[in-house]
Short mmCIF file of C-alpha atoms and ligand atoms in Angstrom, two decimals:
data_model
loop_
_atom_site.label_atom_id
_atom_site.label_comp_id
_atom_site.label_asym_id
_atom_site.label_seq_id
_atom_site.Cartn_x
_atom_site.Cartn_y
_atom_site.Cartn_z
CA UNK A 1 21.66 197.74 184.82
CA UNK A 2 19.12 197.50 187.79
CA UNK A 3 15.96 199.67 187.53
CA UNK A 4 17.24 202.62 189.74
CA UNK A 5 20.24 202.88 187.21
CA UNK A 6 17.95 202.62 184.41
CA UNK A 7 16.09 205.35 185.72
CA UNK A 8 19.06 207.82 186.38
CA UNK A 9 20.14 207.26 182.61
CA UNK A 10 17.02 208.01 181.20
CA UNK A 11 16.64 211.17 183.63
CA UNK A 12 20.39 212.13 182.32
CA UNK A 13 19.02 211.92 178.63
CA UNK A 14 16.39 214.09 178.92
CA UNK A 15 18.66 216.66 180.33
CA UNK A 16 21.37 216.23 177.86
CA UNK A 17 18.53 216.74 175.46
CA UNK A 18 16.85 219.64 177.21
CA UNK A 19 20.23 221.47 177.31
CA UNK A 20 21.14 220.60 173.71
CA UNK A 21 17.91 222.54 172.51
CA UNK A 22 18.29 225.52 174.92
CA UNK A 23 22.06 226.06 174.19
CA UNK A 24 22.88 227.65 170.32
CA UNK A 25 21.03 226.48 167.72
CA UNK A 26 18.18 224.27 168.79
CA UNK A 27 19.16 220.94 166.68
CA UNK A 28 20.59 217.76 167.26
CA UNK A 29 23.88 217.62 164.93
CA UNK A 30 25.54 214.32 163.81
CA UNK A 31 27.90 214.52 166.43
CA UNK A 32 25.23 214.48 168.85
CA UNK A 33 24.16 211.85 167.52
CA UNK A 34 27.08 210.20 167.40
CA UNK A 35 27.94 211.10 171.28
CA UNK A 36 24.47 209.80 172.45
CA UNK A 37 24.75 206.71 170.36
CA UNK A 38 27.98 206.23 172.35
CA UNK A 39 26.16 206.81 175.82
CA UNK A 40 23.55 204.54 175.12
CA UNK A 41 24.09 202.19 172.61
CA UNK A 42 27.22 200.72 173.81
CA UNK A 43 27.62 197.23 172.26
CA UNK A 44 24.62 197.28 170.19
CA UNK A 45 24.72 196.74 166.74
CA UNK A 46 22.71 199.09 164.51
CA UNK A 47 21.08 197.57 161.71
CA UNK A 48 18.54 199.42 159.26
CA UNK A 49 15.75 197.14 157.16
CA UNK A 50 14.38 198.25 154.04
CA UNK A 51 13.49 197.32 150.69
CA UNK A 52 14.99 199.77 148.69
CA UNK A 53 19.16 200.11 149.00
CA UNK A 54 21.07 203.65 149.49
CA UNK A 55 23.44 203.16 146.54
CA UNK A 56 23.24 200.52 143.73
CA UNK A 57 25.43 199.49 141.23
CA UNK A 58 25.13 199.71 137.56
CA UNK A 59 26.56 198.99 134.08
CA UNK A 60 26.80 201.91 131.75
CA UNK A 61 28.94 201.51 129.06
CA UNK A 62 30.55 198.56 129.85
CA UNK A 63 31.76 199.99 133.28
CA UNK A 64 30.15 200.02 137.08
CA UNK A 65 28.56 202.95 138.41
CA UNK A 66 27.78 203.70 141.60
CA UNK A 67 24.46 205.48 142.05
CA UNK A 68 22.72 207.06 145.22
CA UNK A 69 19.49 206.32 145.41
CA UNK A 70 17.74 210.15 145.53
CA UNK A 71 14.17 208.85 147.13
CA UNK A 72 13.92 210.98 150.55
CA UNK A 73 13.87 207.76 152.62
CA UNK A 74 17.05 206.48 151.83
CA UNK A 75 18.87 209.91 151.25
CA UNK A 76 17.91 210.59 154.98
CA UNK A 77 18.68 207.30 156.50
CA UNK A 78 22.29 207.15 154.78
CA UNK A 79 23.24 210.57 156.67
CA UNK A 80 22.27 208.03 159.78
CA UNK A 81 24.15 205.19 158.76
CA UNK A 82 27.22 207.67 157.97
CA UNK A 83 26.96 208.62 161.22
CA UNK A 84 26.27 206.14 163.47
CA UNK A 85 27.84 202.84 161.91
CA UNK A 86 26.35 199.48 161.41
CA UNK A 87 24.79 197.09 159.06
CA UNK A 88 21.91 198.60 156.31
CA UNK A 89 19.70 195.07 155.05
CA UNK A 90 18.15 195.96 151.83
CA UNK A 91 17.00 194.45 148.14
CA UNK A 92 20.09 194.80 145.58
CA UNK A 93 18.10 196.07 142.58
CA UNK A 94 20.71 197.25 140.31
CA UNK A 95 21.77 195.23 137.45
CA UNK A 96 25.44 195.18 138.87
CA UNK A 97 25.11 194.75 142.39
CA UNK A 98 26.31 191.00 142.74
CA UNK A 99 29.69 191.64 140.91
CA UNK A 100 30.71 194.26 143.75
CA UNK A 101 29.42 192.20 146.96
CA UNK A 102 31.64 190.07 149.02
CA UNK A 103 31.09 186.40 149.92
CA UNK A 104 28.43 187.99 152.58
CA UNK A 105 27.09 189.91 150.16
CA UNK A 106 27.97 192.84 151.84
CA UNK A 107 29.46 196.21 150.31
CA UNK A 108 30.68 199.16 151.90
CA UNK A 109 29.14 202.25 151.77
CA UNK A 110 29.32 205.19 150.81
CA UNK A 111 31.62 203.16 148.24
CA UNK A 112 33.58 206.79 148.22
CA UNK A 113 34.54 206.73 152.09
CA UNK A 114 32.69 203.45 153.44
CA UNK A 115 30.97 204.27 156.92
CA UNK A 116 28.66 201.39 157.28
CA UNK A 117 28.14 198.15 155.64
CA UNK A 118 25.23 197.09 153.07
CA UNK A 119 23.82 193.72 153.14
CA UNK A 120 22.09 193.04 149.83
CA UNK A 121 19.18 190.56 149.62
CA UNK A 122 18.49 189.02 146.56
CA UNK A 123 14.91 188.29 145.22
CA UNK A 124 13.37 185.98 142.07
CA UNK A 125 11.67 187.96 139.24
CA UNK A 126 8.58 186.00 140.81
CA UNK A 127 9.32 187.26 144.65
CA UNK A 128 9.78 190.64 143.57
CA UNK A 129 6.79 191.03 141.29
CA UNK A 130 4.19 189.32 144.23
CA UNK A 131 5.63 190.96 147.04
CA UNK A 132 7.00 194.30 145.57
CA UNK A 133 4.62 195.34 142.74
CA UNK A 134 1.67 192.94 144.04
CA UNK A 135 1.37 192.90 147.50
CA UNK A 136 3.32 196.26 148.72
CA UNK A 137 2.50 198.67 146.02
CA UNK A 138 -0.81 197.03 144.54
CA UNK A 139 -2.88 196.09 147.77
CA UNK A 140 -1.03 198.13 150.99
CA UNK A 141 0.09 201.35 148.74
CA UNK A 142 -3.06 202.04 147.17
CA UNK A 143 -4.86 201.07 150.39
CA UNK A 144 -3.31 203.59 152.48
CA UNK A 145 -3.29 206.51 150.37
CA UNK A 146 -6.55 208.43 149.72
CA UNK A 147 -6.39 208.58 146.12
CA UNK A 148 -9.31 206.61 144.95
CA UNK A 149 -7.38 203.37 143.16
CA UNK A 150 -8.89 200.65 144.38
CA UNK A 151 -6.32 198.05 145.67
CA UNK A 152 -6.05 194.39 144.43
CA UNK A 153 -5.91 191.85 146.99
CA UNK A 154 -4.20 188.31 145.57
CA UNK A 155 -3.43 185.36 147.63
CA UNK A 156 -0.07 184.75 145.68
CA UNK A 157 0.91 188.04 146.17
CA UNK A 158 0.46 187.94 150.02
CA UNK A 159 2.36 184.49 150.18
CA UNK A 160 5.29 185.91 148.51
CA UNK A 161 5.15 189.24 150.81
CA UNK A 162 5.20 186.82 154.17
CA UNK A 163 7.97 184.80 152.40
CA UNK A 164 9.75 187.79 151.39
CA UNK A 165 9.35 189.55 154.96
CA UNK A 166 10.43 186.40 156.49
CA UNK A 167 13.48 185.92 154.44
CA UNK A 168 14.83 189.86 155.24
CA UNK A 169 14.34 188.72 159.15
CA UNK A 170 16.46 186.07 158.43
CA UNK A 171 18.99 188.35 157.01
CA UNK A 172 18.98 190.66 159.79
CA UNK A 173 19.22 187.62 162.57
CA UNK A 174 22.49 186.60 160.51
CA UNK A 175 23.69 189.96 160.65
CA UNK A 176 23.06 190.37 164.33
CA UNK A 177 24.40 186.62 165.35
CA UNK A 178 24.27 186.36 169.03
CA UNK A 179 24.82 190.08 169.85
CA UNK A 180 22.49 192.73 171.06
CA UNK A 181 21.25 195.12 168.45
CA UNK A 182 18.59 197.70 167.86
CA UNK A 183 16.98 196.63 164.81
CA UNK A 184 15.08 199.63 162.69
CA UNK A 185 12.69 198.38 159.95
CA UNK A 186 11.54 200.90 157.28
CA UNK A 187 8.69 201.03 155.21
CA UNK A 188 5.63 199.00 154.39
CA UNK A 189 6.80 196.73 152.47
CA UNK A 190 8.53 194.77 155.49
CA UNK A 191 5.42 195.00 157.78
CA UNK A 192 5.86 191.66 159.33
CA UNK A 193 9.62 191.35 159.56
CA UNK A 194 9.45 192.38 163.19
CA UNK A 195 7.41 189.15 164.13
CA UNK A 196 9.63 186.74 162.37
CA UNK A 197 12.79 188.61 164.22
CA UNK A 198 11.47 188.35 167.42
CA UNK A 199 10.44 184.91 167.17
CA UNK A 200 14.29 183.86 166.97
CA UNK A 201 15.32 186.95 169.32
CA UNK A 202 12.57 188.54 171.55
CA UNK A 203 15.59 189.98 173.25
CA UNK A 204 16.53 191.96 170.04
CA UNK A 205 14.87 196.21 170.22
CA UNK A 206 13.09 196.38 167.41
CA UNK A 207 11.45 199.37 165.66
CA UNK A 208 9.77 199.77 162.54
CA UNK A 209 8.81 203.30 160.68
CA UNK A 210 5.62 203.54 158.35
CA UNK A 211 6.28 206.24 156.05
CA UNK A 212 3.41 206.33 154.21
CA UNK A 213 -0.19 207.27 155.60
CA UNK A 214 -2.16 205.47 157.58
CA UNK A 215 -5.98 204.75 156.57
CA UNK A 216 -8.62 205.08 158.76
CA UNK A 217 -10.24 201.57 159.85
CA UNK A 218 -13.08 202.06 157.71
CA UNK A 219 -10.71 201.60 155.10
CA UNK A 220 -8.12 199.48 156.09
CA UNK A 221 -10.88 196.45 157.42
CA UNK A 222 -10.94 196.21 153.66
CA UNK A 223 -7.71 194.23 153.95
CA UNK A 224 -8.09 190.38 153.89
CA UNK A 225 -5.25 189.89 156.14
CA UNK A 226 -5.40 192.56 158.35
CA UNK A 227 -5.30 190.72 161.22
CA UNK A 228 -1.39 189.40 160.44
CA UNK A 229 -0.63 192.46 158.76
CA UNK A 230 -1.34 194.30 162.44
CA UNK A 231 0.24 191.61 164.73
CA UNK A 232 3.19 191.67 162.29
CA UNK A 233 3.72 195.41 163.26
CA UNK A 234 3.01 195.01 167.01
CA UNK A 235 5.84 192.89 167.48
CA UNK A 236 7.88 195.99 167.45
CA UNK A 237 8.58 197.62 170.35
CA UNK A 238 7.73 201.16 168.62
CA UNK A 239 6.20 202.07 165.42
CA UNK A 240 6.58 205.77 164.08
CA UNK A 241 4.19 207.58 162.01
CA UNK A 242 4.82 211.34 160.70
CA UNK A 243 1.93 212.61 162.39
CA UNK A 244 -0.40 212.01 165.12
CA UNK A 245 -3.38 211.72 162.55
CA UNK A 246 -1.90 208.63 161.03
CA UNK A 247 -0.61 206.92 164.73
CA UNK A 248 -4.38 207.49 165.81
CA UNK A 249 -6.08 205.55 162.59
CA UNK A 250 -3.46 202.90 163.28
CA UNK A 251 -4.87 202.52 167.01
CA UNK A 252 -8.44 202.75 165.74
CA UNK A 253 -7.63 199.99 163.41
CA UNK A 254 -6.07 197.79 166.22
CA UNK A 255 -8.71 198.29 168.49
CA UNK A 256 -11.33 197.66 165.61
CA UNK A 257 -9.36 194.24 164.52
CA UNK A 258 -7.44 192.41 167.31
CA UNK A 259 -7.90 191.54 170.96
CA UNK A 260 -5.92 194.14 172.45
CA UNK A 261 -5.79 196.96 174.88
CA UNK A 262 -5.21 200.04 173.16
CA UNK A 263 -4.36 203.20 175.50
CA UNK A 264 -5.12 206.29 173.26
CA UNK A 265 -3.94 208.42 176.12
CA UNK A 266 -0.65 207.02 175.92
CA UNK A 267 -0.43 205.57 172.64
CA UNK A 268 0.30 202.68 173.33
CA UNK A 269 -0.88 198.56 172.64
CA UNK A 270 -1.08 196.09 175.35
CA UNK A 271 -1.19 192.67 173.56
CA UNK A 272 -0.13 189.36 175.05
CA UNK A 273 2.27 190.40 177.64
CA UNK A 274 4.13 192.76 175.36
CA UNK A 275 3.70 196.22 174.55
CA UNK A 276 4.07 198.33 171.46
CA UNK A 277 4.20 202.14 171.60
CA UNK A 278 2.87 204.18 168.98
CA UNK A 279 4.26 207.44 167.76
CA UNK A 280 4.65 210.25 165.64
CA UNK A 281 7.62 211.17 164.57
CA UNK A 282 8.53 214.00 161.95
CA UNK A 283 11.19 212.63 159.80
CA UNK A 284 13.33 215.55 157.98
CA UNK A 285 16.80 215.90 156.23
CA UNK A 286 20.19 216.57 156.60
CA UNK A 287 19.45 220.02 155.68
CA UNK A 288 23.05 221.08 156.31
CA UNK A 289 24.91 218.84 153.92
CA UNK A 290 22.14 219.43 151.25
CA UNK A 291 23.07 223.00 151.95
CA UNK A 292 26.70 222.60 151.44
CA UNK A 293 25.79 220.47 148.69
CA UNK A 294 24.13 223.33 147.06
CA UNK A 295 26.95 225.69 147.18
CA UNK A 296 29.71 223.97 145.56
CA UNK A 297 31.09 225.10 142.48
CA UNK A 298 30.45 221.69 140.86
CA UNK A 299 26.08 222.47 142.05
CA UNK A 300 26.74 226.33 140.50
CA UNK A 301 28.09 224.95 137.22
CA UNK A 302 25.53 222.52 136.72
CA UNK A 303 22.89 224.90 137.32
CA UNK A 304 24.52 227.09 134.73
CA UNK A 305 24.81 224.50 132.31
CA UNK A 306 21.06 223.15 132.76
CA UNK A 307 19.70 227.34 132.29
CA UNK A 308 22.35 227.60 129.33
CA UNK A 309 20.82 224.15 127.72
CA UNK A 310 17.11 224.86 128.40
CA UNK A 311 17.43 228.39 127.21
CA UNK A 312 16.00 229.40 130.54
CA UNK A 313 17.56 233.25 130.74
CA UNK A 314 15.16 236.05 131.54
CA UNK A 315 12.35 232.99 133.13
CA UNK A 316 11.05 232.07 136.27
CA UNK A 317 11.67 228.31 136.87
CA UNK A 318 9.12 225.72 138.25
CA UNK A 319 9.70 222.79 139.49
CA UNK A 320 8.39 219.39 140.70
CA UNK A 321 10.52 216.50 142.09
CA UNK A 322 8.50 212.72 142.27
CA UNK A 323 8.35 209.44 141.36
CA UNK A 324 6.06 209.54 138.78
CA UNK A 325 3.66 208.20 141.20
CA UNK A 326 -0.52 208.51 140.94
CA UNK A 327 -0.46 209.66 144.20
CA UNK A 328 2.16 212.89 143.61
CA UNK A 329 -1.02 214.77 141.47
CA UNK A 330 1.77 215.52 138.56
CA UNK A 331 -1.21 215.67 136.04
CA UNK A 332 -2.97 217.91 138.53
CA UNK A 333 0.03 220.24 139.02
CA UNK A 334 0.78 220.43 135.29
CA UNK A 335 -3.12 221.36 134.48
CA UNK A 336 -2.65 224.35 137.39
CA UNK A 337 0.52 225.17 135.35
CA UNK A 338 -1.85 225.33 132.04
CA UNK A 339 -4.65 227.29 133.94
CA UNK A 340 -2.05 229.90 135.31
CA UNK A 341 -1.04 230.56 131.77
CA UNK A 342 -4.22 230.73 130.64
CA UNK A 343 -5.38 233.42 133.10
CA UNK A 344 -2.19 235.17 133.50
CA UNK A 345 -0.83 235.95 129.70
CA UNK A 346 2.19 237.61 131.11
CA UNK A 347 3.65 234.41 132.40
CA UNK A 348 3.89 233.17 128.44
CA UNK A 349 7.19 232.83 127.23
CA UNK A 350 8.63 234.41 130.75
CA UNK A 351 8.18 231.03 132.53
CA UNK A 352 9.53 227.51 132.13
CA UNK A 353 8.44 224.34 134.29
CA UNK A 354 10.81 221.46 134.83
CA UNK A 355 9.35 218.13 136.01
CA UNK A 356 11.46 215.78 137.09
CA UNK A 357 9.58 212.37 136.98
CA UNK A 358 11.70 209.52 138.26
CA UNK A 359 10.27 206.21 136.46
CA UNK A 360 8.85 204.41 139.12
CA UNK A 361 6.59 200.93 139.58
CA UNK A 362 6.42 201.42 135.46
CA UNK A 363 5.16 197.52 135.71
CA UNK A 364 1.55 198.44 136.98
CA UNK A 365 -0.95 199.92 134.87
CA UNK A 366 -1.84 202.78 137.00
CA UNK A 367 1.98 203.92 136.87
CA UNK A 368 2.01 204.19 133.39
CA UNK A 369 -1.46 205.64 132.76
CA UNK A 370 -0.03 208.93 135.02
CA UNK A 371 3.24 209.11 133.00
CA UNK A 372 1.31 208.84 129.98
CA UNK A 373 -1.14 211.46 131.32
CA UNK A 374 1.65 213.88 132.30
CA UNK A 375 3.29 213.68 129.13
CA UNK A 376 0.09 214.86 126.92
CA UNK A 377 -0.51 217.15 129.31
CA UNK A 378 3.05 218.59 129.05
CA UNK A 379 2.30 218.41 125.17
CA UNK A 380 -0.44 220.51 125.24
CA UNK A 381 1.36 222.97 126.98
CA UNK A 382 3.84 223.18 124.73
CA UNK A 383 1.99 223.66 121.43
CA UNK A 384 -0.49 226.31 123.29
CA UNK A 385 1.78 228.42 124.82
CA UNK A 386 5.38 227.98 123.18
CA UNK A 387 8.43 229.48 124.46
CA UNK A 388 11.47 230.95 122.37
CA UNK A 389 14.10 229.85 124.24
CA UNK A 390 12.76 225.82 124.84
CA UNK A 391 9.97 224.10 125.69
CA UNK A 392 7.91 225.26 128.44
CA UNK A 393 7.18 222.32 130.28
CA UNK A 394 10.37 219.96 130.17
CA UNK A 395 9.61 216.72 131.22
CA UNK A 396 12.94 214.80 132.47
CA UNK A 397 12.29 211.17 133.15
CA UNK A 398 15.30 209.72 134.47
CA UNK A 399 16.41 208.45 137.77
CA UNK A 400 18.75 211.44 138.99
CA UNK A 401 21.22 210.54 141.57
CA UNK A 402 20.40 213.40 144.52
CA UNK A 403 23.87 215.31 143.44
CA UNK A 404 22.34 215.72 140.24
CA UNK A 405 18.82 216.86 141.71
CA UNK A 406 20.60 219.86 143.81
CA UNK A 407 21.61 221.95 140.96
CA UNK A 408 17.85 221.97 139.89
CA UNK A 409 16.48 222.81 143.70
CA UNK A 410 19.08 225.80 143.30
CA UNK A 411 17.73 227.00 140.64
CA UNK A 412 13.85 226.67 141.16
CA UNK A 413 11.63 229.92 141.53
CA UNK A 414 8.78 227.83 142.55
CA UNK A 415 8.52 224.23 144.06
CA UNK A 416 5.41 222.27 143.76
CA UNK A 417 4.57 219.69 145.26
CA UNK A 418 1.14 218.36 144.92
CA UNK A 419 0.77 214.92 146.62
CA UNK A 420 -3.05 213.85 147.01
CA UNK A 421 -1.99 212.28 149.58
CA UNK A 422 1.85 211.80 151.09
CA UNK A 423 2.96 210.59 154.32
CA UNK A 424 5.71 213.58 154.62
CA UNK A 425 7.33 214.55 151.32
CA UNK A 426 10.70 215.37 151.61
CA UNK A 427 11.43 216.94 148.64
CA UNK A 428 9.71 220.03 150.05
CA UNK A 429 12.12 219.81 152.92
CA UNK A 430 15.12 219.10 150.36
CA UNK A 431 14.37 222.06 148.30
CA UNK A 432 14.35 224.57 151.61
CA UNK A 433 17.18 222.94 152.44
CA UNK A 434 18.87 223.81 148.97
CA UNK A 435 17.83 227.47 149.04
CA UNK A 436 20.30 229.24 151.76
CA UNK A 437 19.80 231.96 149.35
CA UNK A 438 16.19 232.18 150.57
CA UNK A 439 15.52 232.66 146.42
CA UNK A 440 12.01 230.87 145.62
CA UNK A 441 8.95 229.40 146.82
CA UNK A 442 7.13 226.49 148.17
CA UNK A 443 3.61 225.50 147.07
CA UNK A 444 2.67 222.81 149.32
CA UNK A 445 -0.26 220.13 149.19
CA UNK A 446 -2.34 220.13 152.49
CA UNK A 447 -2.46 216.13 152.12
CA UNK A 448 1.55 215.93 152.93
CA UNK A 449 2.64 215.28 156.06
CA UNK A 450 4.63 218.30 155.70
CA UNK A 451 2.26 220.91 155.28
CA UNK A 452 1.66 220.33 159.37
CA UNK A 453 5.54 222.15 160.03
CA UNK A 454 5.58 223.99 156.51
CA UNK A 455 2.91 226.60 157.48
CA UNK A 456 4.31 229.32 155.39
CA UNK A 457 4.38 227.49 152.58
CA UNK A 458 1.85 228.38 149.73
CA UNK A 459 -0.78 225.58 150.61
CA UNK A 460 -2.76 224.48 147.76
CA UNK A 461 -5.02 221.61 147.09
CA UNK A 462 -4.03 219.40 143.79
CA UNK A 463 -8.15 218.77 143.39
CA UNK A 464 -8.67 222.35 143.25
CA UNK A 465 -6.96 223.31 139.88
CA UNK A 466 -8.13 227.51 140.06
CA UNK A 467 -7.14 227.37 143.47
CA UNK A 468 -3.74 225.91 142.86
CA UNK A 469 -3.20 228.11 139.67
CA UNK A 470 -3.83 231.19 141.68
CA UNK A 471 -1.33 230.17 144.20
CA UNK A 472 1.60 229.28 141.86
CA UNK A 473 0.90 232.58 140.31
CA UNK A 474 1.02 234.48 143.72
CA UNK A 475 4.19 232.79 144.85
CA UNK A 476 5.56 233.97 141.62
CA UNK A 477 4.62 237.43 142.13
CA UNK A 478 5.42 238.13 145.73
CA UNK A 479 7.19 240.71 146.30
CA UNK A 480 11.01 239.67 146.72
CA UNK A 481 11.76 240.73 150.31
CA UNK A 482 8.37 239.12 151.57
CA UNK A 483 9.32 236.02 149.78
CA UNK A 484 12.58 236.01 151.40
CA UNK A 485 10.96 236.50 154.45
CA UNK A 486 8.52 233.30 154.35
CA UNK A 487 11.57 231.44 153.06
CA UNK A 488 13.54 232.54 155.80
CA UNK A 489 10.87 231.12 158.35
CA UNK A 490 9.85 227.91 156.65
CA UNK A 491 14.35 227.10 156.33
CA UNK A 492 14.23 227.52 159.88
CA UNK A 493 11.73 224.69 160.78
CA UNK A 494 13.82 221.97 158.43
CA UNK A 495 16.78 223.50 160.06
CA UNK A 496 15.64 223.42 163.83
CA UNK A 497 14.20 219.70 163.19
CA UNK A 498 16.69 217.72 161.04
CA UNK A 499 16.96 214.19 159.95
CA UNK A 500 19.49 213.70 163.71
CA UNK A 501 16.60 214.78 165.66
CA UNK A 502 14.07 212.48 163.86
CA UNK A 503 16.99 209.62 164.49
CA UNK A 504 17.23 210.46 168.25
CA UNK A 505 13.70 210.88 169.12
CA UNK A 506 13.36 207.43 167.39
CA UNK A 507 16.07 205.92 169.05
CA UNK A 508 15.18 207.33 172.76
CA UNK A 509 12.14 206.35 172.82
CA UNK A 510 13.30 202.78 172.11
CA UNK A 511 16.21 202.74 174.55
CA UNK A 512 13.79 204.04 177.22
CA UNK A 513 11.31 201.15 176.37
CA UNK A 514 12.79 198.84 179.07
CA UNK A 515 11.77 200.97 181.64
CA UNK A 516 8.05 201.06 180.48
CA UNK A 517 7.00 197.58 179.79
CA UNK A 518 3.57 196.30 181.38
CA UNK A 519 5.48 194.32 183.67
CA UNK A 520 6.81 197.75 185.36
CA UNK A 521 4.32 200.18 184.85
CA UNK A 522 4.56 200.17 188.85
CA UNK A 523 7.52 202.05 188.18
CA UNK A 524 6.92 204.17 185.49
CA UNK A 525 5.62 207.32 187.73
CA UNK A 526 9.50 208.07 188.70
CA UNK A 527 10.60 208.16 184.87
CA UNK A 528 10.11 210.94 182.44
CA UNK A 529 8.95 210.41 178.79
CA UNK A 530 11.68 209.82 176.51
CA UNK A 531 11.54 213.22 175.10
CA UNK A 532 9.27 215.41 173.07
CA UNK A 533 7.61 214.00 170.07
CA UNK A 534 6.02 215.84 167.26
CA UNK A 535 4.09 215.47 163.75
O1 LIG B 1 6.86 207.06 150.23
C1 LIG B 1 7.27 205.91 150.43
C2 LIG B 1 8.32 205.49 150.00
O2 LIG B 1 8.60 204.36 150.63
C3 LIG B 1 9.39 206.23 150.44
O3 LIG B 1 9.40 206.32 151.50
C4 LIG B 1 10.38 205.65 149.48
O4 LIG B 1 11.25 206.90 149.02
C5 LIG B 1 9.47 205.50 147.84
O5 LIG B 1 8.40 205.25 148.79
C6 LIG B 1 10.35 204.23 147.51
O6 LIG B 1 9.65 203.89 146.31
P1 LIG B 1 10.56 202.81 145.53
O7 LIG B 1 9.29 202.05 145.32
O8 LIG B 1 11.06 203.42 144.21
O9 LIG B 1 11.30 201.93 145.97
#
């Protein structure tokens, strides 16, 4: 394709998207995304790469069970891969994962109606401990979240992180062979993967999405291997963040640590003849699929069973759904609930709170500490404020399949998302999607990416116990009609920008890239931007 043709093709992409947004429901559907991919990615294999796999196989009572991982990232990207097909490379973490793969370590997904291929990569226990628990979750995770947990930097963890990133890259290269492909890398576990991919295949288009916050350069600069991490990320053609602030922090970190031309107007970095576009793209969920799941007879039945098991009749139900992580503000939220019950006796016996705390990274002491703290506060609330039907706070510490989660979203009168710091937080969006009846309320931390979009939620800081307690009380007490109006407005935000909009924005930016490399700057004025960005 010559330059003029490429420019025409970019113009037609922009025109199609403008049309999509002005006609009918202003959102991208699964079908739109498929059509777009047919037109703009012909012959190019889609390869998604992440540490966590979307489905794992586990042995339960001698039988192999498939679990759809409930993490926001994997649920959201599973919808994309089901639409587009291709290969997803991820760490095989289920205890029966090896039993179901073929000779190339692949398994078709979703297992009940396959649409794409999951290529599992195996890690030794030592590499998992050093790369995942070590560098990713004891160094990068606390470094990127402003929650005052000190990062731990160990050379052995860093070496393992590098080695594992290279292995992910090798798996990608094997899947791609000599073919053209679009590689889409996810998250802080894989900051170096693009560099290893590009060393062998500089022609491949590679993008990365950083799903957690990016700290300001004052914080980032303490990382002993900051230059290598930044260089690894700049091997991508596009680096995405949920919000503009994190994209700007990243650019500032590059400017401070590397010899590079950082263009804050166009959000781009030029270095060694290569350009990386840095963009905010707010991720979302497959709102329609979640709404449909929440309306099924199974979901209604499951809700009725939970209500009866927990004795919830006549009670308002509050809900928290999180990995048991110190960034999620779980103890802070429970303390606020306790304070609400203290201040508002009318809720005693008439309010129950369910906290689903998915066990997470439990090998790390900070994670065990948050679990112990959450249990202690739950116990204290249950002792101080007993409820006739069952416990006032029910802590469910298990890894629920996504479909098992939906009935909880359905029944919650109040969903609390109280992260101390969070890239986006998809629980907020999942809850809104699963509440088509508009019954409910969302209390949301201002320190989540989601709060930038969901402005009509009850915004309350988890660092302010009194304010959070008051927000929970106000949300539960709001007159029904006003509450429904608020929920309608909030749901609309999620329906208008769903996971397919996010994917299209990211992919459209990558596909438009070859028009906008430094070498072609001269031609750029003839070419429109790749589409609206958000965040
Ligand atoms: O919040 C960042 C994130 O990578 C999510 O995108 C994802 O759902 C979760 O963390 C992964 O956690 P885990 O360590 O359990 O895979």
